[in-house]
Short mmCIF file of C-alpha atoms in Angstrom, two decimals:
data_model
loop_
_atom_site.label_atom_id
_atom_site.label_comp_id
_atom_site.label_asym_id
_atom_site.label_seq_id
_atom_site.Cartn_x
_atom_site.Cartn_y
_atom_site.Cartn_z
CA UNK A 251 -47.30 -199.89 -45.91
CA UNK A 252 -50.62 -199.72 -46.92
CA UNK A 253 -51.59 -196.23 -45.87
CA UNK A 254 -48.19 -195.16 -47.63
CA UNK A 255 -49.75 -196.98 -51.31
CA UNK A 256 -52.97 -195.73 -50.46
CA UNK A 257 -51.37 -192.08 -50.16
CA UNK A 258 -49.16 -192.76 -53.16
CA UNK A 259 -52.29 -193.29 -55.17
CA UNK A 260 -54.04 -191.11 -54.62
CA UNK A 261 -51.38 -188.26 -55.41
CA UNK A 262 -50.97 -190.27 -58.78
CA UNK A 263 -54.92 -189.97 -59.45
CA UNK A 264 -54.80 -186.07 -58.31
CA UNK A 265 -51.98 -185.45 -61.29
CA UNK A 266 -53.33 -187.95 -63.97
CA UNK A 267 -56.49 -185.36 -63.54
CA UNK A 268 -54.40 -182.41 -63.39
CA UNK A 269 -52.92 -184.01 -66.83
CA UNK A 270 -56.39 -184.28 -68.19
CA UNK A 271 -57.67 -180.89 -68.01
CA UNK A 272 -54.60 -179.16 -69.31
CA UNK A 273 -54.90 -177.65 -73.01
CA UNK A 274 -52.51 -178.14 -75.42
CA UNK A 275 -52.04 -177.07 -79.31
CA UNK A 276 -53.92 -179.28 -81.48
CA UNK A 277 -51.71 -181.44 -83.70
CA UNK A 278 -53.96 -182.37 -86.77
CA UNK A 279 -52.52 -182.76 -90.32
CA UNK A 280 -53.41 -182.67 -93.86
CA UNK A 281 -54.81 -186.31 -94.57
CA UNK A 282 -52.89 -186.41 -97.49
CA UNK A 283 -49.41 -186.00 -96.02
CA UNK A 284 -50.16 -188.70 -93.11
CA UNK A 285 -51.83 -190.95 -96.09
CA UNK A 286 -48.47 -190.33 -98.09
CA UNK A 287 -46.21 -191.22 -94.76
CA UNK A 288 -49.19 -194.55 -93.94
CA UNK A 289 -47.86 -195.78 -97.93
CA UNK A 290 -44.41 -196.15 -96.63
CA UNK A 291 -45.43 -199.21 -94.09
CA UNK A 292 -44.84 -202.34 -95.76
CA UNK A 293 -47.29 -204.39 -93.95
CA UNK A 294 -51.29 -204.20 -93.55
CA UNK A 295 -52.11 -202.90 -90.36
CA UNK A 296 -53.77 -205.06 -87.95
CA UNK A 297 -57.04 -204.31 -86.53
CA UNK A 298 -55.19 -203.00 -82.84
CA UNK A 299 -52.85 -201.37 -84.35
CA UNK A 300 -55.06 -199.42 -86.64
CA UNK A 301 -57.23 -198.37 -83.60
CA UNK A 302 -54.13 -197.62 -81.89
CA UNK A 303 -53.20 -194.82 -84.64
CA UNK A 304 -56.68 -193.72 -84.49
CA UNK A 305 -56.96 -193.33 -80.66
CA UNK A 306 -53.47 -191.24 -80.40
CA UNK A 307 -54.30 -188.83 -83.77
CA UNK A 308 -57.36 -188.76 -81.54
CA UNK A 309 -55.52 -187.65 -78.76
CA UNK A 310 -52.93 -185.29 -80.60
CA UNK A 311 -56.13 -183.47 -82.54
CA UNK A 312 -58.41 -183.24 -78.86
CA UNK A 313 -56.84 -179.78 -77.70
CA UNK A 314 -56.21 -181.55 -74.17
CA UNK A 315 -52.73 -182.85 -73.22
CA UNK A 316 -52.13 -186.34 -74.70
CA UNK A 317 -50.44 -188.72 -71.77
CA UNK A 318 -51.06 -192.36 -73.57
CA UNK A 319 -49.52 -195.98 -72.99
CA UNK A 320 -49.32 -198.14 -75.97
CA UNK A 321 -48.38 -201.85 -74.13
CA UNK A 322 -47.99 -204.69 -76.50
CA UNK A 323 -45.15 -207.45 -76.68
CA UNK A 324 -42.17 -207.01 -79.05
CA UNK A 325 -43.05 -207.40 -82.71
CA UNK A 326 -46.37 -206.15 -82.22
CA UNK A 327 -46.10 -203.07 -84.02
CA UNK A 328 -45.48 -200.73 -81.19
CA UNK A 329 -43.34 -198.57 -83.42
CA UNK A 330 -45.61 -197.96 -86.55
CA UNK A 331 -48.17 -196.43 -84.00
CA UNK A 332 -45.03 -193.75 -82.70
CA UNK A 333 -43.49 -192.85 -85.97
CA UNK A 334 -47.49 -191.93 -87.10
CA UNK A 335 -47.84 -189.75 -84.32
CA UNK A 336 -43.98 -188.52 -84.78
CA UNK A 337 -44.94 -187.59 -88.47
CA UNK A 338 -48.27 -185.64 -87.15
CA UNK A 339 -46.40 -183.56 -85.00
CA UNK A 340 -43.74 -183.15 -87.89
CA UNK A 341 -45.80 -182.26 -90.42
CA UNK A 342 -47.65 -179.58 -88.46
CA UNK A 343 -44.29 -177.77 -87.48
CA UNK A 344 -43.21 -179.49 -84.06
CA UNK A 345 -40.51 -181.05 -82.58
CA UNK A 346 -40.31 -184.15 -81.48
CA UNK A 347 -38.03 -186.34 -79.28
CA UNK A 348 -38.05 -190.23 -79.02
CA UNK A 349 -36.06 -191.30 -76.24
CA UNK A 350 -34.79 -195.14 -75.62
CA UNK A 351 -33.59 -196.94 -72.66
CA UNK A 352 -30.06 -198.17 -74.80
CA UNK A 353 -27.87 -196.87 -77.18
CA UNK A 354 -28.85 -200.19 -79.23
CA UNK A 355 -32.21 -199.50 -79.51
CA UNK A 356 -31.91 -195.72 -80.01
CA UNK A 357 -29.80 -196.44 -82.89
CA UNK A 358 -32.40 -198.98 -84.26
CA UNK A 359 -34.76 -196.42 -84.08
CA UNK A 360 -32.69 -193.37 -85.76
CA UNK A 361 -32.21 -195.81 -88.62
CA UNK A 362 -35.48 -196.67 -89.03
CA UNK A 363 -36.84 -193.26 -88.64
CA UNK A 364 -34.28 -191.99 -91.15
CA UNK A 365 -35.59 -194.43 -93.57
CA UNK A 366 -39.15 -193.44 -92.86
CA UNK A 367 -38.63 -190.13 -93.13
CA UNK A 368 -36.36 -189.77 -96.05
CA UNK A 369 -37.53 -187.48 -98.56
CA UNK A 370 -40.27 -185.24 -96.75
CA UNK A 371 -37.80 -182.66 -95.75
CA UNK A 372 -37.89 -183.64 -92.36
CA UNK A 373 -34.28 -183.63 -90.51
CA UNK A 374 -33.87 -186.68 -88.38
CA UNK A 375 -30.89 -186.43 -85.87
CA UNK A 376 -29.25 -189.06 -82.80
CA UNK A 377 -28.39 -187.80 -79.31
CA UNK A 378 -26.35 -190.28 -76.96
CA UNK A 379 -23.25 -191.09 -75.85
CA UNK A 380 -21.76 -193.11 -79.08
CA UNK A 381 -22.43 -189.60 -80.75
CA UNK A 382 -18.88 -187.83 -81.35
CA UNK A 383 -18.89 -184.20 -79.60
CA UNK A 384 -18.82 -182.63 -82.50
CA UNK A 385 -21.71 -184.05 -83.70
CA UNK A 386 -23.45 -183.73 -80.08
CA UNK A 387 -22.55 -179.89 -80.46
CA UNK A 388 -24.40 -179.63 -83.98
CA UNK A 389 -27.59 -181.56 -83.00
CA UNK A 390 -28.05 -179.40 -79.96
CA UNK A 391 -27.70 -176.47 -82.13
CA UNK A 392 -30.10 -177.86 -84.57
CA UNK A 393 -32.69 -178.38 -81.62
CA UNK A 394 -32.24 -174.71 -80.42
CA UNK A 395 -32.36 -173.29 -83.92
CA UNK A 396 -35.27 -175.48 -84.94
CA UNK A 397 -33.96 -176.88 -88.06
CA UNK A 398 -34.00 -180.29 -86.40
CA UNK A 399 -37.68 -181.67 -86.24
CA UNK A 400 -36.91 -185.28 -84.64
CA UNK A 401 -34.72 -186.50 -82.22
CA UNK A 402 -33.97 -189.77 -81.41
CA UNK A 403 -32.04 -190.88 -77.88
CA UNK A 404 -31.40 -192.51 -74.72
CA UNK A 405 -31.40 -190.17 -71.89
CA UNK A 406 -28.96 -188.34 -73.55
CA UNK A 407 -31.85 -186.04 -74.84
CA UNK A 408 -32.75 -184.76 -71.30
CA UNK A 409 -28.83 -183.70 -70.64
CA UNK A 410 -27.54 -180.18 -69.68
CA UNK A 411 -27.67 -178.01 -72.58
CA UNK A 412 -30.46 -179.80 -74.73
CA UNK A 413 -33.15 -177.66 -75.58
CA UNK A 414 -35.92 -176.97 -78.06
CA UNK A 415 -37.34 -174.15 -80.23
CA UNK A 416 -40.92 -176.19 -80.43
CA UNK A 417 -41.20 -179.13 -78.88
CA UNK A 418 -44.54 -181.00 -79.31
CA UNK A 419 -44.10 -184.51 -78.71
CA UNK A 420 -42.46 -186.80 -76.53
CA UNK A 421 -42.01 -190.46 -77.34
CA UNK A 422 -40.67 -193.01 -74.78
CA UNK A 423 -40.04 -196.23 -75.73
CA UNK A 424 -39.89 -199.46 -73.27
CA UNK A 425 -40.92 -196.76 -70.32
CA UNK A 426 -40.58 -199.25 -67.65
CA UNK A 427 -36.96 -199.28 -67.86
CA UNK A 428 -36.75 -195.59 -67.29
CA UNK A 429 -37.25 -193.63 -63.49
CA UNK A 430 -39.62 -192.07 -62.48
CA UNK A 431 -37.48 -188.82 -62.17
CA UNK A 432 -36.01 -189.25 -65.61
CA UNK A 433 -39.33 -189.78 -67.07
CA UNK A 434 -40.59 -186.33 -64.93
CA UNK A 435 -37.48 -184.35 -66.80
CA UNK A 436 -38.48 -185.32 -69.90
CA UNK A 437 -41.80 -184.51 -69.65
CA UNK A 438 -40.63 -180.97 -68.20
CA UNK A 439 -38.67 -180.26 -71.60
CA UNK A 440 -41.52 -178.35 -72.41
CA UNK A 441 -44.84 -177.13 -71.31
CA UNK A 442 -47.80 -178.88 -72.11
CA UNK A 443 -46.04 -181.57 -73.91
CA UNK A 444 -47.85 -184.15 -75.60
CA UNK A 445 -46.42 -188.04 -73.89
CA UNK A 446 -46.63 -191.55 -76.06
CA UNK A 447 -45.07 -194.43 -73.74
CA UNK A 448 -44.77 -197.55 -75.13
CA UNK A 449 -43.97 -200.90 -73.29
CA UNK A 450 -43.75 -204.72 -73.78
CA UNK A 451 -44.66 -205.18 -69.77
CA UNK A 452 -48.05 -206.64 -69.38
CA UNK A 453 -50.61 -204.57 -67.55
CA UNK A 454 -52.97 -206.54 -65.25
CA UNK A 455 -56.57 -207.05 -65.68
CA UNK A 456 -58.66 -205.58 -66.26
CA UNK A 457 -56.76 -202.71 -67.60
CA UNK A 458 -54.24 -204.59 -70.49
CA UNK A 459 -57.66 -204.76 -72.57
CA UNK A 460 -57.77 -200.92 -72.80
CA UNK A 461 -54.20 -200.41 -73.77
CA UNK A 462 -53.33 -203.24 -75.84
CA UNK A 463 -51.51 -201.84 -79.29
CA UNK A 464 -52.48 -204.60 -81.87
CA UNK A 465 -51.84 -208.31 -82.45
CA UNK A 466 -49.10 -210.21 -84.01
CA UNK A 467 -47.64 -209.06 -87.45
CA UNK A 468 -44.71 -209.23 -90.32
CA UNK A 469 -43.47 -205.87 -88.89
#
């Protein structure tokens, strides 16, 4: 059992390196429309979650493949940090699909990102299985043509006949609940594809301090 973990590791450190060195287009928008997007948030930002949003714009703006974990325990603010990287990616011409474990909480989401987004000319759509197939039909369209710039979905958005004229980011909310051959065919929805994960699953130490999102807020 050991040798097998041992083995098992090590192919996981071999890709996380692979991961590292791989280029990818840099995602870095005009401050003013992220600063115009920031004024929507109705709460201050906590010190975490600020340095959270700095480390993934960070990421998105490095040239190299972005693959980060945001972990921090519901309420935390977990999805401020994903709609700021969601509106990077928008506002520099990408797609970008958010994908959640229920149709629950990808219809929280939808709702919240069509709120957020309202007004910046940004089309927001839903993918899963409480969408009508009419509907279905018309966001996959919109996802081929381009016209769509976010989608937000259970697994829904990794189904036969999804696909994407410029797909730049991939969000995955509450990761652990996913597999690990889901999570590979999302990430294979396009090349070089920059990854958020987020998570309310505690990470042992001494790694949680690294990943931590931000502390307790209003949001």
């Amino acid at each position: 059992m050991a040798r097998e973990i041992e083995k098992v590791a090590r192919r996981l450190v071999t890709m996380a390196k692979a991961r590292s060195r791989q280029s990818a287009e840099m995602i870095k928008p005009s401050r003013a429309d992220l600063a115009r997007f920031a004024a929507r948030f109705p709460y201050a930002e906590t010190l975490d979650q600020t340095a959270a949003i700095r480390a993934v714009m960070n990421d998105l703006s490095s040239g190299k493949t972005m693959n980060r974990l945001v972990c921090g325990d519901v309420g935390f603010g977990k999805t401020e940090v994903a709609l700021r990287a969601c509106a990077a990616a928008a506002f520099c011409g990408k797609q970008v699909a958010v994908v959640a474990p229920t149709t629950v909480l990808a219809r929280q989401h939808y709702e919240t990102f069509c709120r957020r987004f309202a007004g910046f000319n940004i089309e927001v759509a839903h993918l899963s299985r409480v969408v009508g197939s009419t509907e279905t039909r018309k966001v996959k369209d919109g996802l081929r043509s381009g016209n769509i710039a976010i989608v937000v979905g259970t697994h829904a958005v990794a189904a036969k006949g999804v696909a994407f004229s410029n797909l730049g980011l991939l969000v995955i909310d509450e990761e652990h609940r996913f597999g690990a051959k889901l999570k590979q065919s999302l990430r294979g929805l396009a090349p070089c594809l920059h990854t958020l994960t987020m998570s309310a699953t505690p990470i042992p130490a001494p790694f949680n301090w690294r990943w931590r999102a931000c502390r307790k807020s209003a949001f």
